[in-house]
PDB file of C-alpha atoms in Angstrom:
ATOM      1  CA  MET A   1      65.382 133.750  85.712  1.00 34.00           C
ATOM      2  CA  SER A   2      61.876 133.671  84.404  1.00 35.00           C
ATOM      3  CA  ARG A   3      59.792 133.845  87.146  1.00 34.00           C
ATOM      4  CA  ASN A   4      57.188 132.151  84.187  1.00 34.00           C
ATOM      5  CA  PHE A   5      57.605 128.547  84.802  1.00 32.00           C
ATOM      6  CA  GLY A   6      55.197 127.097  86.991  1.00 32.00           C
ATOM      7  CA  THR A   7      56.855 123.431  87.623  1.00 31.00           C
ATOM      8  CA  ILE A   8      61.373 123.347  88.239  1.00 31.00           C
ATOM      9  CA  PHE A   9      62.697 120.268  87.873  1.00 34.00           C
ATOM     10  CA  LEU A  10      65.725 120.879  89.776  1.00 36.00           C
ATOM     11  CA  ASN A  11      67.322 117.519  88.305  1.00 39.00           C
ATOM     12  CA  ASP A  12      68.313 119.731  84.695  1.00 40.00           C
ATOM     13  CA  ASN A  13      69.204 123.321  85.908  1.00 45.00           C
ATOM     14  CA  SER A  14      72.684 123.132  86.850  1.00 54.00           C
ATOM     15  CA  ILE A  15      75.350 126.223  87.256  1.00 63.00           C
ATOM     16  CA  LEU A  16      79.037 125.864  86.960  1.00 70.00           C
ATOM     17  CA  ILE A  17      80.626 126.044  90.823  1.00 73.00           C
ATOM     18  CA  HIS A  18      83.827 124.870  90.668  1.00 80.00           C
ATOM     19  CA  GLU A  19      86.275 124.165  87.390  1.00 86.00           C
ATOM     20  CA  PHE A  20      90.144 122.149  86.925  1.00 89.00           C
ATOM     21  CA  SER A  21      92.278 119.907  85.355  1.00 91.00           C
ATOM     22  CA  ALA A  22      92.829 116.396  87.471  1.00 88.00           C
ATOM     23  CA  LEU A  23      94.334 113.572  87.209  1.00 87.00           C
ATOM     24  CA  SER A  24      91.916 111.089  88.510  1.00 84.00           C
ATOM     25  CA  ARG A  25      88.170 110.768  88.677  1.00 81.00           C
ATOM     26  CA  LEU A  26      89.174 109.993  91.929  1.00 82.00           C
ATOM     27  CA  ASN A  27      90.291 113.550  93.030  1.00 83.00           C
ATOM     28  CA  CYS A  28      86.853 114.968  91.439  1.00 81.00           C
ATOM     29  CA  PHE A  29      84.961 112.633  93.974  1.00 78.00           C
ATOM     30  CA  GLN A  30      87.617 114.345  96.633  1.00 79.00           C
ATOM     31  CA  LYS A  31      86.866 117.491  95.502  1.00 79.00           C
ATOM     32  CA  CYS A  32      83.479 117.078  95.310  1.00 76.00           C
ATOM     33  CA  ILE A  33      83.269 116.294  98.634  1.00 72.00           C
ATOM     34  CA  SER A  34      84.943 119.255 100.492  1.00 71.00           C
ATOM     35  CA  PHE A  35      82.292 121.499  99.152  1.00 62.00           C
ATOM     36  CA  ASP A  36      80.736 123.070 101.933  1.00 49.00           C
ATOM     37  CA  SER A  37      77.793 124.554  98.723  1.00 50.00           C
ATOM     38  CA  SER A  38      75.850 121.728  97.408  1.00 54.00           C
ATOM     39  CA  CYS A  39      77.778 119.405  94.637  1.00 66.00           C
ATOM     40  CA  GLN A  40      75.043 117.612  93.108  1.00 65.00           C
ATOM     41  CA  PHE A  41      77.104 116.827  89.660  1.00 70.00           C
ATOM     42  CA  LEU A  42      80.566 116.177  88.162  1.00 74.00           C
ATOM     43  CA  GLU A  43      81.720 115.468  84.505  1.00 77.00           C
ATOM     44  CA  PHE A  44      85.368 114.156  84.090  1.00 81.00           C
ATOM     45  CA  SER A  45      86.008 115.076  80.862  1.00 84.00           C
ATOM     46  CA  PRO A  46      88.450 112.677  77.980  1.00 85.00           C
ATOM     47  CA  ARG A  47      91.023 116.408  78.136  1.00 87.00           C
ATOM     48  CA  LYS A  48      91.143 115.732  82.174  1.00 89.00           C
ATOM     49  CA  ILE A  49      89.038 118.105  83.085  1.00 89.00           C
ATOM     50  CA  CYS A  50      86.864 118.723  86.645  1.00 87.00           C
ATOM     51  CA  SER A  51      83.528 120.522  86.032  1.00 83.00           C
ATOM     52  CA  ILE A  52      81.437 120.263  89.478  1.00 79.00           C
ATOM     53  CA  TYR A  53      77.534 121.973  89.763  1.00 72.00           C
ATOM     54  CA  ASN A  54      75.269 122.552  91.918  1.00 65.00           C
ATOM     55  CA  SER A  55      71.535 122.532  91.394  1.00 52.00           C
ATOM     56  CA  ILE A  56      69.453 126.098  91.616  1.00 40.00           C
ATOM     57  CA  ARG A  57      69.115 126.640  95.395  1.00 41.00           C
ATOM     58  CA  LYS A  58      64.962 127.034  96.818  1.00 39.00           C
ATOM     59  CA  GLN A  59      65.415 130.329  97.197  1.00 43.00           C
ATOM     60  CA  MET A  60      66.147 131.663  93.587  1.00 40.00           C
ATOM     61  CA  ILE A  61      62.786 129.982  92.664  1.00 38.00           C
ATOM     62  CA  TYR A  62      60.220 131.960  93.609  1.00 42.00           C
ATOM     63  CA  ASP A  63      56.815 131.512  93.677  1.00 46.00           C
ATOM     64  CA  LYS A  64      57.405 128.404  91.573  1.00 40.00           C
ATOM     65  CA  ARG A  65      53.888 125.861  92.567  1.00 39.00           C
ATOM     66  CA  ASP A  66      56.292 122.277  92.878  1.00 38.00           C
ATOM     67  CA  PHE A  67      59.849 121.434  93.262  1.00 35.00           C
ATOM     68  CA  TYR A  68      60.680 118.277  92.366  1.00 34.00           C
ATOM     69  CA  TYR A  69      63.827 117.487  94.259  1.00 36.00           C
ATOM     70  CA  ARG A  70      66.409 114.483  93.768  1.00 37.00           C
ATOM     71  CA  GLU A  71      64.643 111.583  94.613  1.00 39.00           C
ATOM     72  CA  LYS A  72      67.394 110.001  97.275  1.00 40.00           C
ATOM     73  CA  LYS A  73      65.873 105.930  97.068  1.00 52.00           C
ATOM     74  CA  LEU A  74      67.955 106.854  93.706  1.00 63.00           C
ATOM     75  CA  PRO A  75      71.224 105.256  92.583  1.00 71.00           C
ATOM     76  CA  ARG A  76      73.651 107.436  94.911  1.00 72.00           C
ATOM     77  CA  ILE A  77      75.686 107.814  97.339  1.00 82.00           C
ATOM     78  CA  HIS A  78      74.456 110.892  99.981  1.00 77.00           C
ATOM     79  CA  PHE A  79      76.165 113.445 102.096  1.00 78.00           C
ATOM     80  CA  LEU A  80      75.372 115.825 104.775  1.00 78.00           C
ATOM     81  CA  ASN A  81      76.709 118.559 103.142  1.00 69.00           C
ATOM     82  CA  GLY A  82      73.133 118.015 100.881  1.00 67.00           C
ATOM     83  CA  SER A  83      75.738 116.769  97.481  1.00 65.00           C
ATOM     84  CA  PHE A  84      76.253 113.026  95.976  1.00 68.00           C
ATOM     85  CA  LEU A  85      77.483 110.693  93.119  1.00 72.00           C
ATOM     86  CA  ASP A  86      75.550 109.288  90.963  1.00 72.00           C
ATOM     87  CA  ARG A  87      75.763 105.587  89.766  1.00 77.00           C
ATOM     88  CA  SER A  88      76.884 106.909  86.639  1.00 74.00           C
ATOM     89  CA  GLN A  89      79.697 108.155  87.720  1.00 74.00           C
ATOM     90  CA  LEU A  90      80.705 105.756  90.067  1.00 82.00           C
ATOM     91  CA  ILE A  91      83.006 104.126  87.117  1.00 81.00           C
ATOM     92  CA  ASN A  92      86.630 103.101  86.741  1.00 78.00           C
ATOM     93  CA  LEU A  93      87.462 103.073  89.710  1.00 83.00           C
ATOM     94  CA  PRO A  94      90.184 102.041  91.603  1.00 87.00           C
ATOM     95  CA  VAL A  95      90.702  98.808  93.344  1.00 94.00           C
ATOM     96  CA  SER A  96      91.304  99.803  96.654  1.00 95.00           C
ATOM     97  CA  LEU A  97      88.565 102.973  96.957  1.00 93.00           C
ATOM     98  CA  ASN A  98      88.956 105.128  99.982  1.00 93.00           C
ATOM     99  CA  LEU A  99      85.815 107.285 101.470  1.00 93.00           C
ATOM    100  CA  SER A 100      86.264 107.029 104.727  1.00 95.00           C
ATOM    101  CA  ARG A 101      85.784 110.440 106.618  1.00 94.00           C
ATOM    102  CA  SER A 102      83.940 111.742 103.568  1.00 90.00           C
ATOM    103  CA  ARG A 103      80.186 112.268 106.088  1.00 91.00           C
ATOM    104  CA  VAL A 104      78.565 109.647 103.787  1.00 92.00           C
ATOM    105  CA  ASN A 105      75.000 109.758 105.157  1.00 91.00           C
ATOM    106  CA  LEU A 106      73.233 107.539 102.905  1.00 91.00           C
ATOM    107  CA  ILE A 107      73.771 104.706 100.382  1.00 91.00           C
ATOM    108  CA  ALA A 108      70.646 103.888  98.143  1.00 87.00           C
ATOM    109  CA  SER A 109      70.615 100.481  96.081  1.00 86.00           C
ATOM    110  CA  TYR A 110      72.432  99.569  93.581  1.00 88.00           C
ATOM    111  CA  SER A 111      74.047 102.529  93.410  1.00 88.00           C
ATOM    112  CA  PHE A 112      77.905 100.400  93.083  1.00 91.00           C
ATOM    113  CA  GLU A 113      76.272  98.891  90.086  1.00 88.00           C
ATOM    114  CA  ASN A 114      79.132  99.627  87.401  1.00 88.00           C
ATOM    115  CA  CYS A 115      82.080  99.367  90.028  1.00 90.00           C
ATOM    116  CA  ASP A 116      83.047  95.419  89.593  1.00 92.00           C
ATOM    117  CA  LYS A 117      87.273  96.741  89.455  1.00 93.00           C
ATOM    118  CA  THR A 118      87.051  97.654  92.622  1.00 95.00           C
ATOM    119  CA  GLU A 119      88.402  94.781  95.432  1.00 97.00           C
ATOM    120  CA  THR A 120      88.487  96.973  98.920  1.00 97.00           C
ATOM    121  CA  LEU A 121      86.206  99.558 100.391  1.00 97.00           C
ATOM    122  CA  ASP A 122      86.703 101.614 103.289  1.00 97.00           C
ATOM    123  CA  LEU A 123      82.865 103.783 104.424  1.00 97.00           C
ATOM    124  CA  SER A 124      84.548 104.224 107.910  1.00 98.00           C
ATOM    125  CA  PHE A 125      83.916 107.077 110.178  1.00 97.00           C
ATOM    126  CA  ASN A 126      81.507 108.093 107.380  1.00 96.00           C
ATOM    127  CA  ASN A 127      77.750 108.788 109.298  1.00 94.00           C
ATOM    128  CA  LEU A 128      75.603 105.948 107.783  1.00 95.00           C
ATOM    129  CA  THR A 129      72.646 104.567 109.707  1.00 95.00           C
ATOM    130  CA  LYS A 130      70.540 102.072 107.647  1.00 93.00           C
ATOM    131  CA  LEU A 131      71.910  99.729 105.061  1.00 94.00           C
ATOM    132  CA  TYR A 132      69.178  98.872 102.116  1.00 90.00           C
ATOM    133  CA  SER A 133      69.019  95.774  99.886  1.00 89.00           C
ATOM    134  CA  ASN A 134      71.437  95.662  96.967  1.00 89.00           C
ATOM    135  CA  SER A 135      74.187  98.782  98.456  1.00 90.00           C
ATOM    136  CA  PHE A 136      77.046  96.702  97.365  1.00 94.00           C
ATOM    137  CA  TYR A 137      75.325  94.916  93.558  1.00 91.00           C
ATOM    138  CA  GLY A 138      77.964  94.889  90.875  1.00 92.00           C
ATOM    139  CA  MET A 139      80.788  94.676  92.978  1.00 95.00           C
ATOM    140  CA  LEU A 140      82.184  91.223  92.045  1.00 95.00           C
ATOM    141  CA  ASN A 141      85.359  91.762  93.173  1.00 97.00           C
ATOM    142  CA  LEU A 142      84.951  93.295  96.151  1.00 98.00           C
ATOM    143  CA  LYS A 143      87.247  91.385  98.945  1.00 98.00           C
ATOM    144  CA  THR A 144      87.370  93.824 101.888  1.00 99.00           C
ATOM    145  CA  ILE A 145      84.446  96.050 103.033  1.00 98.00           C
ATOM    146  CA  PHE A 146      85.407  98.815 106.149  1.00 98.00           C
ATOM    147  CA  LEU A 147      82.191 100.278 108.039  1.00 98.00           C
ATOM    148  CA  SER A 148      83.670 100.865 111.335  1.00 98.00           C
ATOM    149  CA  ASN A 149      82.126 103.943 113.666  1.00 98.00           C
ATOM    150  CA  ASN A 150      79.382 105.040 111.612  1.00 97.00           C
ATOM    151  CA  ARG A 151      75.503 105.058 113.208  1.00 96.00           C
ATOM    152  CA  ILE A 152      73.943 101.942 111.279  1.00 97.00           C
ATOM    153  CA  SER A 153      71.072 100.125 113.595  1.00 96.00           C
ATOM    154  CA  LYS A 154      69.998  98.796 110.615  1.00 93.00           C
ATOM    155  CA  LEU A 155      70.370  96.479 107.935  1.00 93.00           C
ATOM    156  CA  GLU A 156      68.368  94.962 105.479  1.00 90.00           C
ATOM    157  CA  SER A 157      67.605  92.068 103.790  1.00 84.00           C
ATOM    158  CA  ASP A 158      69.894  91.409 100.854  1.00 85.00           C
ATOM    159  CA  VAL A 159      72.092  94.305 101.693  1.00 91.00           C
ATOM    160  CA  PHE A 160      75.464  92.300 100.620  1.00 92.00           C
ATOM    161  CA  LYS A 161      73.871  90.383  97.746  1.00 87.00           C
ATOM    162  CA  GLY A 162      75.934  89.277  94.906  1.00 89.00           C
ATOM    163  CA  LEU A 163      78.984  90.253  96.921  1.00 95.00           C
ATOM    164  CA  ASN A 164      80.310  86.464  95.555  1.00 93.00           C
ATOM    165  CA  SER A 165      83.682  87.338  96.167  1.00 97.00           C
ATOM    166  CA  LEU A 166      84.244  88.800 100.191  1.00 98.00           C
ATOM    167  CA  THR A 167      86.180  87.618 102.225  1.00 99.00           C
ATOM    168  CA  SER A 168      86.829  89.990 105.169  1.00 99.00           C
ATOM    169  CA  LEU A 169      83.845  93.014 106.653  1.00 98.00           C
ATOM    170  CA  GLY A 170      84.117  95.007 109.263  1.00 98.00           C
ATOM    171  CA  LEU A 171      81.000  96.733 111.041  1.00 98.00           C
ATOM    172  CA  ILE A 172      82.790  97.704 114.453  1.00 98.00           C
ATOM    173  CA  ASN A 173      81.572  99.968 116.625  1.00 98.00           C
ATOM    174  CA  ASN A 174      77.668 100.961 114.853  1.00 98.00           C
ATOM    175  CA  ASN A 175      74.398 100.338 116.813  1.00 97.00           C
ATOM    176  CA  LEU A 176      72.942  96.481 115.544  1.00 95.00           C
ATOM    177  CA  SER A 177      71.341  94.813 118.282  1.00 91.00           C
ATOM    178  CA  ILE A 178      70.535  91.613 116.694  1.00 90.00           C
ATOM    179  CA  ILE A 179      72.291  90.217 113.665  1.00 91.00           C
ATOM    180  CA  GLU A 180      70.151  87.989 111.204  1.00 87.00           C
ATOM    181  CA  SER A 181      71.418  84.953 109.278  1.00 85.00           C
ATOM    182  CA  GLU A 182      69.781  86.110 106.572  1.00 87.00           C
ATOM    183  CA  TYR A 183      72.309  89.352 106.531  1.00 90.00           C
ATOM    184  CA  PHE A 184      75.013  87.265 105.153  1.00 91.00           C
ATOM    185  CA  ASN A 185      73.195  85.328 102.210  1.00 87.00           C
ATOM    186  CA  GLY A 186      76.094  84.348  99.889  1.00 88.00           C
ATOM    187  CA  LEU A 187      78.543  85.511 101.708  1.00 94.00           C
ATOM    188  CA  ILE A 188      79.808  81.901 100.867  1.00 94.00           C
ATOM    189  CA  TYR A 189      83.620  82.670 101.098  1.00 96.00           C
ATOM    190  CA  LEU A 190      83.609  85.311 103.829  1.00 98.00           C
ATOM    191  CA  GLU A 191      86.745  84.420 105.467  1.00 98.00           C
ATOM    192  CA  LYS A 192      86.412  87.649 109.153  1.00 99.00           C
ATOM    193  CA  LEU A 193      83.407  89.457 110.371  1.00 98.00           C
ATOM    194  CA  ASN A 194      84.111  92.171 112.898  1.00 99.00           C
ATOM    195  CA  LEU A 195      81.390  92.948 114.954  1.00 98.00           C
ATOM    196  CA  ASN A 196      83.369  94.514 118.215  1.00 98.00           C
ATOM    197  CA  GLY A 197      81.079  97.324 119.683  1.00 98.00           C
ATOM    198  CA  CYS A 198      78.745  96.896 118.035  1.00 98.00           C
ATOM    199  CA  ASN A 199      75.924  96.681 121.171  1.00 97.00           C
ATOM    200  CA  VAL A 200      74.878  93.094 119.247  1.00 97.00           C
ATOM    201  CA  LYS A 201      72.502  91.144 121.690  1.00 96.00           C
ATOM    202  CA  GLU A 202      71.439  88.173 119.941  1.00 93.00           C
ATOM    203  CA  ILE A 203      73.025  86.751 116.639  1.00 94.00           C
ATOM    204  CA  SER A 204      72.545  83.823 114.457  1.00 91.00           C
ATOM    205  CA  LEU A 205      75.703  83.150 111.356  1.00 90.00           C
ATOM    206  CA  SER A 206      74.605  79.560 109.957  1.00 80.00           C
ATOM    207  CA  SER A 207      74.938  81.006 107.242  1.00 83.00           C
ATOM    208  CA  LEU A 208      78.766  81.301 107.401  1.00 93.00           C
ATOM    209  CA  PRO A 209      80.759  77.985 106.054  1.00 92.00           C
ATOM    210  CA  ASN A 210      83.840  79.560 105.257  1.00 96.00           C
ATOM    211  CA  LEU A 211      84.430  81.724 108.289  1.00 98.00           C
ATOM    212  CA  LYS A 212      87.598  81.744 109.771  1.00 99.00           C
ATOM    213  CA  ILE A 213      87.181  85.050 112.079  1.00 99.00           C
ATOM    214  CA  LEU A 214      84.771  86.138 114.478  1.00 99.00           C
ATOM    215  CA  ASP A 215      84.837  89.256 116.832  1.00 99.00           C
ATOM    216  CA  LEU A 216      82.286  89.912 119.256  1.00 98.00           C
ATOM    217  CA  GLY A 217      83.962  91.470 121.607  1.00 98.00           C
ATOM    218  CA  SER A 218      82.351  94.170 123.423  1.00 98.00           C
ATOM    219  CA  ASN A 219      78.881  93.681 123.052  1.00 98.00           C
ATOM    220  CA  TYR A 220      75.933  92.274 125.592  1.00 98.00           C
ATOM    221  CA  ILE A 221      76.053  88.566 124.161  1.00 97.00           C
ATOM    222  CA  ASN A 222      75.013  85.934 127.044  1.00 96.00           C
ATOM    223  CA  PHE A 223      74.396  83.530 125.013  1.00 96.00           C
ATOM    224  CA  PHE A 224      76.541  82.307 121.917  1.00 96.00           C
ATOM    225  CA  SER A 225      76.135  78.677 120.254  1.00 96.00           C
ATOM    226  CA  GLN A 226      76.777  78.129 116.224  1.00 95.00           C
ATOM    227  CA  ASN A 227      76.968  75.873 114.191  1.00 94.00           C
ATOM    228  CA  LEU A 228      80.398  77.399 112.269  1.00 96.00           C
ATOM    229  CA  SER A 229      82.424  74.304 111.449  1.00 94.00           C
ATOM    230  CA  SER A 230      85.900  76.363 109.794  1.00 97.00           C
ATOM    231  CA  LEU A 231      86.532  78.883 112.781  1.00 98.00           C
ATOM    232  CA  LYS A 232      89.497  78.887 113.976  1.00 99.00           C
ATOM    233  CA  GLU A 233      89.424  82.544 115.436  1.00 99.00           C
ATOM    234  CA  LEU A 234      86.249  83.353 118.108  1.00 99.00           C
ATOM    235  CA  TYR A 235      86.574  86.405 120.378  1.00 99.00           C
ATOM    236  CA  LEU A 236      83.752  86.996 122.853  1.00 98.00           C
ATOM    237  CA  THR A 237      85.620  89.510 125.391  1.00 98.00           C
ATOM    238  CA  ASN A 238      83.619  91.935 126.930  1.00 98.00           C
ATOM    239  CA  ASN A 239      80.160  89.962 126.814  1.00 98.00           C
ATOM    240  CA  PRO A 240      77.936  89.205 129.563  1.00 98.00           C
ATOM    241  CA  LEU A 241      78.108  85.301 129.872  1.00 97.00           C
ATOM    242  CA  LYS A 242      78.707  84.611 133.461  1.00 94.00           C
ATOM    243  CA  ASN A 243      78.303  80.790 132.823  1.00 95.00           C
ATOM    244  CA  LEU A 244      79.770  78.546 129.927  1.00 96.00           C
ATOM    245  CA  THR A 245      77.817  75.765 130.333  1.00 95.00           C
ATOM    246  CA  TYR A 246      77.031  74.570 126.681  1.00 95.00           C
ATOM    247  CA  PRO A 247      79.201  74.730 123.033  1.00 96.00           C
ATOM    248  CA  LEU A 248      80.272  77.807 121.949  1.00 96.00           C
ATOM    249  CA  ILE A 249      80.604  76.117 118.163  1.00 96.00           C
ATOM    250  CA  THR A 250      78.114  72.476 117.693  1.00 94.00           C
ATOM    251  CA  SER A 251      79.227  71.723 114.494  1.00 91.00           C
ATOM    252  CA  ASP A 252      81.672  68.384 114.392  1.00 89.00           C
ATOM    253  CA  ASN A 253      85.856  68.331 114.037  1.00 91.00           C
ATOM    254  CA  SER A 254      85.261  71.739 115.476  1.00 96.00           C
ATOM    255  CA  LYS A 255      89.018  74.028 114.156  1.00 98.00           C
ATOM    256  CA  LEU A 256      88.605  76.729 117.183  1.00 98.00           C
ATOM    257  CA  GLU A 257      92.007  77.223 118.283  1.00 99.00           C
ATOM    258  CA  THR A 258      91.983  81.091 119.570  1.00 99.00           C
ATOM    259  CA  LEU A 259      89.218  82.290 122.257  1.00 99.00           C
ATOM    260  CA  GLY A 260      89.230  85.676 123.915  1.00 98.00           C
ATOM    261  CA  ILE A 261      86.384  84.842 127.167  1.00 98.00           C
ATOM    262  CA  SER A 262      87.623  87.488 129.276  1.00 98.00           C
ATOM    263  CA  ASN A 263      85.796  90.194 131.207  1.00 98.00           C
ATOM    264  CA  CYS A 264      82.820  87.821 130.449  1.00 98.00           C
ATOM    265  CA  GLN A 265      81.597  87.519 134.064  1.00 97.00           C
ATOM    266  CA  LEU A 266      81.875  83.849 134.081  1.00 97.00           C
ATOM    267  CA  LYS A 267      81.250  82.383 137.958  1.00 96.00           C
ATOM    268  CA  TYR A 268      81.450  78.540 135.999  1.00 96.00           C
ATOM    269  CA  ILE A 269      83.483  77.530 133.032  1.00 97.00           C
ATOM    270  CA  ASP A 270      82.640  73.794 131.958  1.00 96.00           C
ATOM    271  CA  PHE A 271      86.284  72.829 130.569  1.00 97.00           C
ATOM    272  CA  GLU A 272      85.166  69.423 129.423  1.00 96.00           C
ATOM    273  CA  ILE A 273      83.974  72.194 126.574  1.00 95.00           C
ATOM    274  CA  LEU A 274      87.208  73.133 125.455  1.00 97.00           C
ATOM    275  CA  ARG A 275      88.856  70.284 125.535  1.00 96.00           C
ATOM    276  CA  ASN A 276      85.940  69.355 122.743  1.00 95.00           C
ATOM    277  CA  TYR A 277      88.641  72.193 121.156  1.00 97.00           C
ATOM    278  CA  PRO A 278      92.046  72.070 119.548  1.00 98.00           C
ATOM    279  CA  LEU A 279      92.900  75.115 121.055  1.00 98.00           C
ATOM    280  CA  GLN A 280      95.537  76.832 121.163  1.00 99.00           C
ATOM    281  CA  THR A 281      95.368  80.546 122.843  1.00 98.00           C
ATOM    282  CA  LEU A 282      92.631  80.779 125.348  1.00 98.00           C
ATOM    283  CA  GLY A 283      91.528  84.110 126.792  1.00 98.00           C
ATOM    284  CA  ILE A 284      90.139  83.734 130.125  1.00 98.00           C
ATOM    285  CA  ALA A 285      91.258  86.618 132.575  1.00 98.00           C
ATOM    286  CA  ALA A 286      88.383  89.259 134.733  1.00 97.00           C
ATOM    287  CA  ASN A 287      86.256  86.422 135.304  1.00 97.00           C
ATOM    288  CA  SER A 288      85.566  85.381 138.734  1.00 94.00           C
ATOM    289  CA  TYR A 289      85.761  81.996 138.188  1.00 94.00           C
ATOM    290  CA  ASN A 290      88.799  80.176 140.392  1.00 93.00           C
ATOM    291  CA  PHE A 291      90.668  77.602 138.981  1.00 93.00           C
ATOM    292  CA  THR A 292      91.742  74.483 140.278  1.00 93.00           C
ATOM    293  CA  ASN A 293      95.058  72.900 139.196  1.00 94.00           C
ATOM    294  CA  GLU A 294      93.269  70.499 136.880  1.00 95.00           C
ATOM    295  CA  ASN A 295      91.305  73.501 134.981  1.00 96.00           C
ATOM    296  CA  PHE A 296      93.898  72.949 132.189  1.00 97.00           C
ATOM    297  CA  ASN A 297      94.052  68.846 132.148  1.00 96.00           C
ATOM    298  CA  GLY A 298      93.910  67.579 128.745  1.00 96.00           C
ATOM    299  CA  LEU A 299      94.315  70.231 126.750  1.00 97.00           C
ATOM    300  CA  LYS A 300      96.273  69.154 124.666  1.00 94.00           C
ATOM    301  CA  SER A 301      97.392  71.740 122.448  1.00 97.00           C
ATOM    302  CA  LEU A 302      97.060  74.840 124.307  1.00 98.00           C
ATOM    303  CA  LYS A 303     100.270  76.979 124.084  1.00 98.00           C
ATOM    304  CA  ARG A 304      99.499  80.231 125.993  1.00 98.00           C
ATOM    305  CA  VAL A 305      97.017  81.026 128.246  1.00 98.00           C
ATOM    306  CA  ILE A 306      96.271  84.954 129.781  1.00 98.00           C
ATOM    307  CA  VAL A 307      94.479  84.480 132.936  1.00 97.00           C
ATOM    308  CA  ASP A 308      95.323  86.769 135.665  1.00 97.00           C
ATOM    309  CA  PHE A 309      97.866  88.085 137.503  1.00 96.00           C
ATOM    310  CA  ILE A 310      98.114  86.356 140.433  1.00 96.00           C
ATOM    311  CA  TYR A 311      97.415  82.397 138.856  1.00 96.00           C
ATOM    312  CA  VAL A 312     100.195  82.636 136.424  1.00 96.00           C
ATOM    313  CA  GLY A 313     102.843  81.589 139.228  1.00 96.00           C
ATOM    314  CA  ARG A 314     101.158  78.752 140.597  1.00 96.00           C
ATOM    315  CA  LEU A 315      99.792  77.617 137.010  1.00 96.00           C
ATOM    316  CA  SER A 316     103.181  78.114 135.442  1.00 97.00           C
ATOM    317  CA  VAL A 317     104.445  75.771 137.179  1.00 97.00           C
ATOM    318  CA  LEU A 318     101.903  72.652 137.362  1.00 96.00           C
ATOM    319  CA  PHE A 319     101.886  73.412 133.839  1.00 96.00           C
ATOM    320  CA  PRO A 320     105.092  74.245 132.338  1.00 96.00           C
ATOM    321  CA  ASN A 321     104.739  73.269 128.614  1.00 96.00           C
ATOM    322  CA  ILE A 322     101.987  77.029 128.445  1.00 97.00           C
ATOM    323  CA  SER A 323     102.400  80.020 128.704  1.00 98.00           C
ATOM    324  CA  PHE A 324     100.997  82.020 131.705  1.00 97.00           C
ATOM    325  CA  ASN A 325     100.533  85.908 130.733  1.00 95.00           C
ATOM    326  CA  THR A 326      98.443  88.625 132.004  1.00 93.00           C
ATOM    327  CA  SER A 327      97.951  89.803 127.898  1.00 84.00           C
ATOM    328  CA  PHE A 328      97.517  89.173 124.350  1.00 71.00           C
TER     329      PHE A 328
END
């Protein structure tokens, strides 16, 4: 390499590090991810040949004055080994795209702009810490996203903008302390949201008119009251609610059929509130509340209740039409 260049543009200086026959572009992606060195660019030719390139290493540049590295905010998916997939490479992807356990650590805005055929995207068990606005923009047919078991602590507004077909969103085991309603703007068809184990303390979900299943188990929520008219299943297990004296669902004609409030440190439960819902299944075990013989009167649709073992015998006799168990 000549020493005469004062400026080196790493974007335009690549060397071929691997080439092989592949059945699909996805095989190229998977191979790129497996490299410990920096897979900076790949090509998948019409002859189904995958070529993987590596940018010139910094130690090869000698005494050059300026270095222009690839900007992480460009539309690319980045991996812990320094490699990335450019937006131009993310085309003709399968209906179901699995990038779980791939060491992804950054998804820049508009990275998936050309992925309008993908319906399921699995990004679970990666190293994401932040989701930027328009991260999934362009995925017009996306129905399901799995983002569980990352380290996500911040969601920018409009992060899910344009996902008009999304019905299921999984964010289990991340680090989101406050959930704002603006995060989910436009997700009018979202039916299932799982935020179990996300260290959530405050939450607002008024922008989800068709939400049917909500899992908020194992968080730090001490108050929950939302206008979710379509909600059928609500799981608040393992939250410090302590006293239930307010409506969980504020909308008229609630459709709530399943409620999980076990292990919520509950000392007082206003059963009049529960009678406003067409509950069929109720999980209420492992609390400090002492059940009376009248608690379940008026819960006409109730079929199954999860309680502590010491209550099973007595309550089963008092309410023979209800099945009392110790676990789901």
